Short mmCIF file of C-alpha atoms in Angstrom, two decimals:
data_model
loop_
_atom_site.label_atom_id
_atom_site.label_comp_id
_atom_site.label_asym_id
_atom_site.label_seq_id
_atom_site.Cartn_x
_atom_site.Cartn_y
_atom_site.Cartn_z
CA UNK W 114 10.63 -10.45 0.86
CA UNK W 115 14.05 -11.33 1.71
CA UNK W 116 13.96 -15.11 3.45
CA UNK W 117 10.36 -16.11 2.47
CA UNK W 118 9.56 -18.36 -0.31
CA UNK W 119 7.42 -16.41 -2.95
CA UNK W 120 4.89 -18.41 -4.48
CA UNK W 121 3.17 -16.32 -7.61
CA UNK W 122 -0.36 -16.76 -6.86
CA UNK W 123 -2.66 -15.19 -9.22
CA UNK W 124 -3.69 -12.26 -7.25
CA UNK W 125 -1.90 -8.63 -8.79
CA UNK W 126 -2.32 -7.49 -5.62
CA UNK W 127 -0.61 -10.29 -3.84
CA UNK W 128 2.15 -10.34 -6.09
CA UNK W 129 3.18 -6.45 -5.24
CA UNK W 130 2.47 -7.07 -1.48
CA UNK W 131 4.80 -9.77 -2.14
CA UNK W 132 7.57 -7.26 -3.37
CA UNK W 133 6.56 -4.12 -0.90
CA UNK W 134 4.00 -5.28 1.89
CA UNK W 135 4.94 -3.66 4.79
CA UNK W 136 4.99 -0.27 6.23
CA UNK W 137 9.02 -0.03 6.96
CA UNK W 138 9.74 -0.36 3.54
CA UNK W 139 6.93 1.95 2.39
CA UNK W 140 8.65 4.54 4.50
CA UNK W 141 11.88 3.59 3.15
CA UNK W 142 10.98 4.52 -0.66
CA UNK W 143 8.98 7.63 0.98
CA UNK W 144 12.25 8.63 2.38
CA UNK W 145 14.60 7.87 -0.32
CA UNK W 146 12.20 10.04 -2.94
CA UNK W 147 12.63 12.93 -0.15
CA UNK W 148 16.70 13.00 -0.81
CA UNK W 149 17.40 10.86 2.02
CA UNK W 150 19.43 8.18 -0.26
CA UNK W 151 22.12 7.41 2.75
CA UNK W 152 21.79 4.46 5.51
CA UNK W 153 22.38 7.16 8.55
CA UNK W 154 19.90 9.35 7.16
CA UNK W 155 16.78 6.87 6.66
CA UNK W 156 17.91 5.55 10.27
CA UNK W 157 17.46 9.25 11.94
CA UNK W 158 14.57 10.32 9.61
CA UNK W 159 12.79 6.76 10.67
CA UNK W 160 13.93 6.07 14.27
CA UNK W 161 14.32 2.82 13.02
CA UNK W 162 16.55 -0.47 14.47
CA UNK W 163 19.37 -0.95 12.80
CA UNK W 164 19.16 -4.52 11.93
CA UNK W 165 15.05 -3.66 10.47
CA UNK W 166 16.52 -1.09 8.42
CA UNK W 167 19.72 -3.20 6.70
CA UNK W 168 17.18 -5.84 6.19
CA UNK W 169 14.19 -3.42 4.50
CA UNK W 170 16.83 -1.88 2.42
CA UNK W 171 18.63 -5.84 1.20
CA UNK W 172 15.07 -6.79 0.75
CA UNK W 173 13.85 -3.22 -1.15
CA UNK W 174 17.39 -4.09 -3.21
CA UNK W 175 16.88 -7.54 -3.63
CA UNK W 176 13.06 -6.96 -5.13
CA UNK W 177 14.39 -4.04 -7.46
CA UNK W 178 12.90 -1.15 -6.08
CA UNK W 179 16.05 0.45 -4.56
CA UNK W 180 19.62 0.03 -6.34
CA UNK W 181 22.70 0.90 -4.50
CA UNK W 182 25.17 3.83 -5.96
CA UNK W 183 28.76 4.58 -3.94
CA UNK W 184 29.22 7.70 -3.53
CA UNK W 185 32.50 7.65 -1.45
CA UNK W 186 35.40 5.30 -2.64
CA UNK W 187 37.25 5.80 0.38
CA UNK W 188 35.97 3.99 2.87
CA UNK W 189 33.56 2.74 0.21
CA UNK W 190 30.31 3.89 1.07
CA UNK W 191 27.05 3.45 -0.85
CA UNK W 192 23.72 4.81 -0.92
CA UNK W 193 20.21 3.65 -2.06
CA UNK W 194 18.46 5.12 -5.21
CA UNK W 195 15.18 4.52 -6.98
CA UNK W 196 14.81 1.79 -9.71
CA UNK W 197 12.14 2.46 -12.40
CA UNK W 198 10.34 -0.06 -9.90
CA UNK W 199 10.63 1.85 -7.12
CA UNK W 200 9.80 5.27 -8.92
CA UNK W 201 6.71 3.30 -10.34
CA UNK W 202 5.41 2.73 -6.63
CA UNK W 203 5.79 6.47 -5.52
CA UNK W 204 2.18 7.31 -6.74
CA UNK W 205 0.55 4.33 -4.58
CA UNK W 206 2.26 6.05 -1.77
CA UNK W 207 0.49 9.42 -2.64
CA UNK W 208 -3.02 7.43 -2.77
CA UNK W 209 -2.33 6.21 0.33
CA UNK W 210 -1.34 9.69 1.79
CA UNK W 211 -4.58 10.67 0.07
CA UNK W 212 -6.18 8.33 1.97
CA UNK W 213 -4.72 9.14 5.67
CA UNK W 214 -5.44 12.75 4.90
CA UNK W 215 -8.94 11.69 5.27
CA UNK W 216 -9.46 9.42 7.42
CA UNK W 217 -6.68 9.73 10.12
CA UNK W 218 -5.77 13.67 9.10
CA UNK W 219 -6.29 15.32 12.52
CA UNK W 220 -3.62 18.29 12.91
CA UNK W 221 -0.95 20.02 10.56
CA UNK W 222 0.04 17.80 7.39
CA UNK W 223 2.23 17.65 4.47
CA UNK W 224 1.37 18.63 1.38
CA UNK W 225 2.30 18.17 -2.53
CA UNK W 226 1.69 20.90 -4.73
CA UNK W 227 1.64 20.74 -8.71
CA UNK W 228 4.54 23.13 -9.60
CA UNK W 229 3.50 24.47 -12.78
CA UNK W 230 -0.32 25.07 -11.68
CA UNK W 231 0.07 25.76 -7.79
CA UNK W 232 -2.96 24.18 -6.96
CA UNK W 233 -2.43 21.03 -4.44
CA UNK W 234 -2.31 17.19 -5.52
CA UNK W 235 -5.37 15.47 -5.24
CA UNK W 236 -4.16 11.85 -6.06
CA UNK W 237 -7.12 9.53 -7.33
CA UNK W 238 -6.96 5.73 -8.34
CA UNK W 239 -8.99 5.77 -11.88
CA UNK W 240 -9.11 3.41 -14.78
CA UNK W 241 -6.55 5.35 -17.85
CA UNK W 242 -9.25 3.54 -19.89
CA UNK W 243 -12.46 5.16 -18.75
CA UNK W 244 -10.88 7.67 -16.90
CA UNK W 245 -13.42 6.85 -13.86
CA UNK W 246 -12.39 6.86 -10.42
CA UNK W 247 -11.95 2.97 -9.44
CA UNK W 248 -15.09 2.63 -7.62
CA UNK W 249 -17.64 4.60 -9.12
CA UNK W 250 -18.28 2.52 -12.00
CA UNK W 251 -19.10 -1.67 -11.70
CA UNK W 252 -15.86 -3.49 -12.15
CA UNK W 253 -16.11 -7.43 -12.65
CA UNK W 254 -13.17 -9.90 -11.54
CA UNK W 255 -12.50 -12.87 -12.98
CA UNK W 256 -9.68 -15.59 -11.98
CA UNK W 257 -7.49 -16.54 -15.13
CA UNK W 258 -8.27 -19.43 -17.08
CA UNK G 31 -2.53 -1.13 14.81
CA UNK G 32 -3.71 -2.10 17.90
CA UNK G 33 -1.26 -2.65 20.45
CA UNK G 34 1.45 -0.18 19.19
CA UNK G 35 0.89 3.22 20.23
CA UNK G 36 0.12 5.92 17.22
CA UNK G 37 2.28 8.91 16.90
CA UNK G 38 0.84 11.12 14.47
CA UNK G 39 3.54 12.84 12.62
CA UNK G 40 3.04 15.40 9.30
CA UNK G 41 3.31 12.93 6.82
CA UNK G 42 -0.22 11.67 5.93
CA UNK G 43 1.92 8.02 4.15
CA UNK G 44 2.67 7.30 7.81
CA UNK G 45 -0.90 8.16 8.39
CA UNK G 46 -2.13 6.04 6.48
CA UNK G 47 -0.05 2.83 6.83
CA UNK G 48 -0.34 3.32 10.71
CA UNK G 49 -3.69 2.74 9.69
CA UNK G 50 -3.24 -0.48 7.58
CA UNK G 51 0.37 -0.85 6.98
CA UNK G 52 0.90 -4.80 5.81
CA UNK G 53 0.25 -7.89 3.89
CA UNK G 54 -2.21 -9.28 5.74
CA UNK G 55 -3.99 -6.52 6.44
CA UNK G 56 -4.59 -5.65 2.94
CA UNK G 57 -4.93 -8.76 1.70
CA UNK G 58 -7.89 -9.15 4.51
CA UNK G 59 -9.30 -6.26 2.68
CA UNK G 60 -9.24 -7.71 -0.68
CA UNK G 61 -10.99 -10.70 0.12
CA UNK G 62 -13.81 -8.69 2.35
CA UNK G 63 -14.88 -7.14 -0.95
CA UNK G 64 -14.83 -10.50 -2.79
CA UNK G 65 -17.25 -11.59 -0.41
CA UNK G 66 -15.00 -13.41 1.74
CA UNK G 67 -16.74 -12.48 4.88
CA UNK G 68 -16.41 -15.17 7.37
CA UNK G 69 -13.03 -15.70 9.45
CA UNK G 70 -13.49 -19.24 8.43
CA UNK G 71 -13.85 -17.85 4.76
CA UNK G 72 -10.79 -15.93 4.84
CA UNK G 73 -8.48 -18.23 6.99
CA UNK G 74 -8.72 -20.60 3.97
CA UNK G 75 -8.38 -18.26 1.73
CA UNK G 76 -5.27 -16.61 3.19
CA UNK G 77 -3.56 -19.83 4.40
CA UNK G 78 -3.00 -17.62 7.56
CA UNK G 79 -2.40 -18.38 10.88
CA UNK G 80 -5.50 -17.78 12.99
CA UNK G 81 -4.36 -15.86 16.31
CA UNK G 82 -2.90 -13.76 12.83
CA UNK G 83 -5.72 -13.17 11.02
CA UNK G 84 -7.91 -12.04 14.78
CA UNK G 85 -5.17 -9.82 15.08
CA UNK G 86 -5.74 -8.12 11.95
CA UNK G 87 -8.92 -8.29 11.85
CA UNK G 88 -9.07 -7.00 15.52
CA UNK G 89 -6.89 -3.80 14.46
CA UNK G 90 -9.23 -3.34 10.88
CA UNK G 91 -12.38 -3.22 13.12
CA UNK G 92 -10.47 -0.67 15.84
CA UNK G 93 -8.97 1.30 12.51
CA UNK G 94 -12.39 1.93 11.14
CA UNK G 95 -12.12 -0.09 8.05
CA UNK G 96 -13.98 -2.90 8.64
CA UNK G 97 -17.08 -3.17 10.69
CA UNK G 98 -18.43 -7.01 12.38
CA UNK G 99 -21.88 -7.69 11.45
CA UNK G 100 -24.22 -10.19 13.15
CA UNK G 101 -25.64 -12.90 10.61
CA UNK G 102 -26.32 -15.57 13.20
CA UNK G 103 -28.30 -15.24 16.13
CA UNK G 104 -27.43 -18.94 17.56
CA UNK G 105 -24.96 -19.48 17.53
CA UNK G 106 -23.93 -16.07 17.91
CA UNK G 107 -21.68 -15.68 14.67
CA UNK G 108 -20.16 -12.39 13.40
CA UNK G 109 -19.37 -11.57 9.83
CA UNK G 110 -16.73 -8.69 8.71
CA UNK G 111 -17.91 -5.78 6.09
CA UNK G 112 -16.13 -2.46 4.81
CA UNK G 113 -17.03 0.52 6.28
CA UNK G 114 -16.20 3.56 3.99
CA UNK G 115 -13.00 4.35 4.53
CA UNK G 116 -12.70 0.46 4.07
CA UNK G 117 -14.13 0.91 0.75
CA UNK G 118 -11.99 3.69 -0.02
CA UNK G 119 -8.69 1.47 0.08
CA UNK G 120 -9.87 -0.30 -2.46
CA UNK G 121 -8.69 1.53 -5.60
CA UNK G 122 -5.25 1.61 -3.49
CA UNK G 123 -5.35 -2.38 -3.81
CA UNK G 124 -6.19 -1.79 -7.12
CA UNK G 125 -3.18 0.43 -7.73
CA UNK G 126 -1.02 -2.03 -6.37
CA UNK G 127 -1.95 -4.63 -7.95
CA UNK G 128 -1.46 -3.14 -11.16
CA UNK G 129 2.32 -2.49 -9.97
CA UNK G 130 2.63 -6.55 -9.31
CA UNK G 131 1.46 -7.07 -12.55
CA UNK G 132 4.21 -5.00 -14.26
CA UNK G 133 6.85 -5.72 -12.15
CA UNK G 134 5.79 -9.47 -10.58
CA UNK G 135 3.49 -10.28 -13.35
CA UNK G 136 4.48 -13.68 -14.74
CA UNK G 137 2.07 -16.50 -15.27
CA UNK G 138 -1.51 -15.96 -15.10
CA UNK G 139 -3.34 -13.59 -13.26
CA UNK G 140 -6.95 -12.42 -12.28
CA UNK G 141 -8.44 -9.38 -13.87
CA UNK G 142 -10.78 -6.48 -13.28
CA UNK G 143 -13.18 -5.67 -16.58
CA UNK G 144 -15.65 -2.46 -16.42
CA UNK G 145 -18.62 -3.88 -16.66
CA UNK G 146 -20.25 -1.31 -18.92
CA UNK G 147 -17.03 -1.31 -21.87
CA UNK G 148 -16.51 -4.85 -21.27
CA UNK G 149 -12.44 -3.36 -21.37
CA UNK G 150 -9.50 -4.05 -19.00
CA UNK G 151 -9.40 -2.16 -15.68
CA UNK G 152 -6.25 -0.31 -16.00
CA UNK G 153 -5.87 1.59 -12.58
CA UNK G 154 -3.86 4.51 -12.37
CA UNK G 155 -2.63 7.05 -9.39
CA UNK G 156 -3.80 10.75 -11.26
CA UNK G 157 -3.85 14.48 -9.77
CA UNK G 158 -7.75 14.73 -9.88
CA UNK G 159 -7.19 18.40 -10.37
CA UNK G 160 -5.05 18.37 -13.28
CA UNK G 161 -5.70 15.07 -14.42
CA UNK G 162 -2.35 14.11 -14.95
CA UNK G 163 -0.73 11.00 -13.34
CA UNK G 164 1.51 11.53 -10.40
CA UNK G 165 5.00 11.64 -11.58
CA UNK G 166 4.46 13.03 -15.11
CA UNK G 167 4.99 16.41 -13.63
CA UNK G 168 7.36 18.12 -11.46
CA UNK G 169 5.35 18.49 -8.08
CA UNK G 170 6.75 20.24 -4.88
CA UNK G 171 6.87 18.93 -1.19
CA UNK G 172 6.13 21.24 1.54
CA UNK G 173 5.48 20.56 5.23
CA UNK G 174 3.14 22.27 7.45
CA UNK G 175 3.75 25.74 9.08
#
């Protein structure tokens, strides 16, 4: 982020902590994907300080997840919009969600639906080459040469 | 995480990342499954700062990921192991780090193979009941009554 010195390990994982590691700006791209593109709006929808927010979005901006559009030329305002970056880390949000459903879902939740069928989104983390859940199938890991 | 009192809104994101909502945290759970066990074990691996990583770890345990497990009687010497819902997280891991590789990717980088196809672990975020990946069709957002 913003201020820290990346150093590219050779860890995937690492390197998209390294971009979007922290809960504030998880929320952010949540929020943004919901419509709320403006700085007021992500501060009221998050209950957020000020000076977390400004730097979430430079550093959310600065990584290429979020790009800024103005939408008023006078006084020049802007407002943040998904990159193809950003749109591309929407569906590890909805694992995640998938995940809190389950294991800290107590009470009334949110809920996607798939338009076309109805049904509700059951988001899963499989391999697009086995089509297996990640997980129920043995997976080796090996360090780069 | 511990320490910071847990507001459970509708939005089952927030759920989750109040659960396990940064870096470290997930990076604690990466090196758990690769048999990084041992605080000692994972404070070199991390390069982390130790009252840092007993934080974390601290808030895992309370958050029901990861579970302490005695393998020394004397000294007394705890070791750290997923429960299931620290399990479950994985594929999320997964997920991400197949976003760093696309969008952080350069240089040389560790790799999942199936062990069965011997092929690249390509993980990807799909609605298990359609089978579709999230954000190849128009879903709808609705909160709770």
């Amino acid at each position: 982020m913003t201020g820290e010195k990346e150093i590219l390990g050779t860890c995937p994982v690492d390197r998209g902590l390294t971009r979007v590691g922290d809960r504030w700006s998880m929320l952010v791209l949540r929020d943004v994907e919901r419509g709320l593109t403006r700085y007021e709006q992500l501060r009221t929808s998050l209950g957020i300080a000020p000076n977390i927010l400004s730097r979430r979005l430079a550093a959310l901006t600065e990584a290429g997840l979020l790009k800024k559009r103005r939408y008023s030329q006078r006084p020049p305002r802007d407002e943040y919009v998904l990159t193809d970056a950003g749109c591309d880390f929407l569906p590890i949000l909805m694992a995640i969600g998938a995940w809190g459903r389950k294991y800290n879902g107590a009470g009334a939740l949110s809920q996607h639906f798939d338009v076309k069928t109805g049904g509700v989104v059951r988001p899963v983390v499989v391999d697009a080459n086995t089509g297996a859940p990640i997980g129920s199938r043995p997976l080796r890991f090996e360090y780069p040469d």
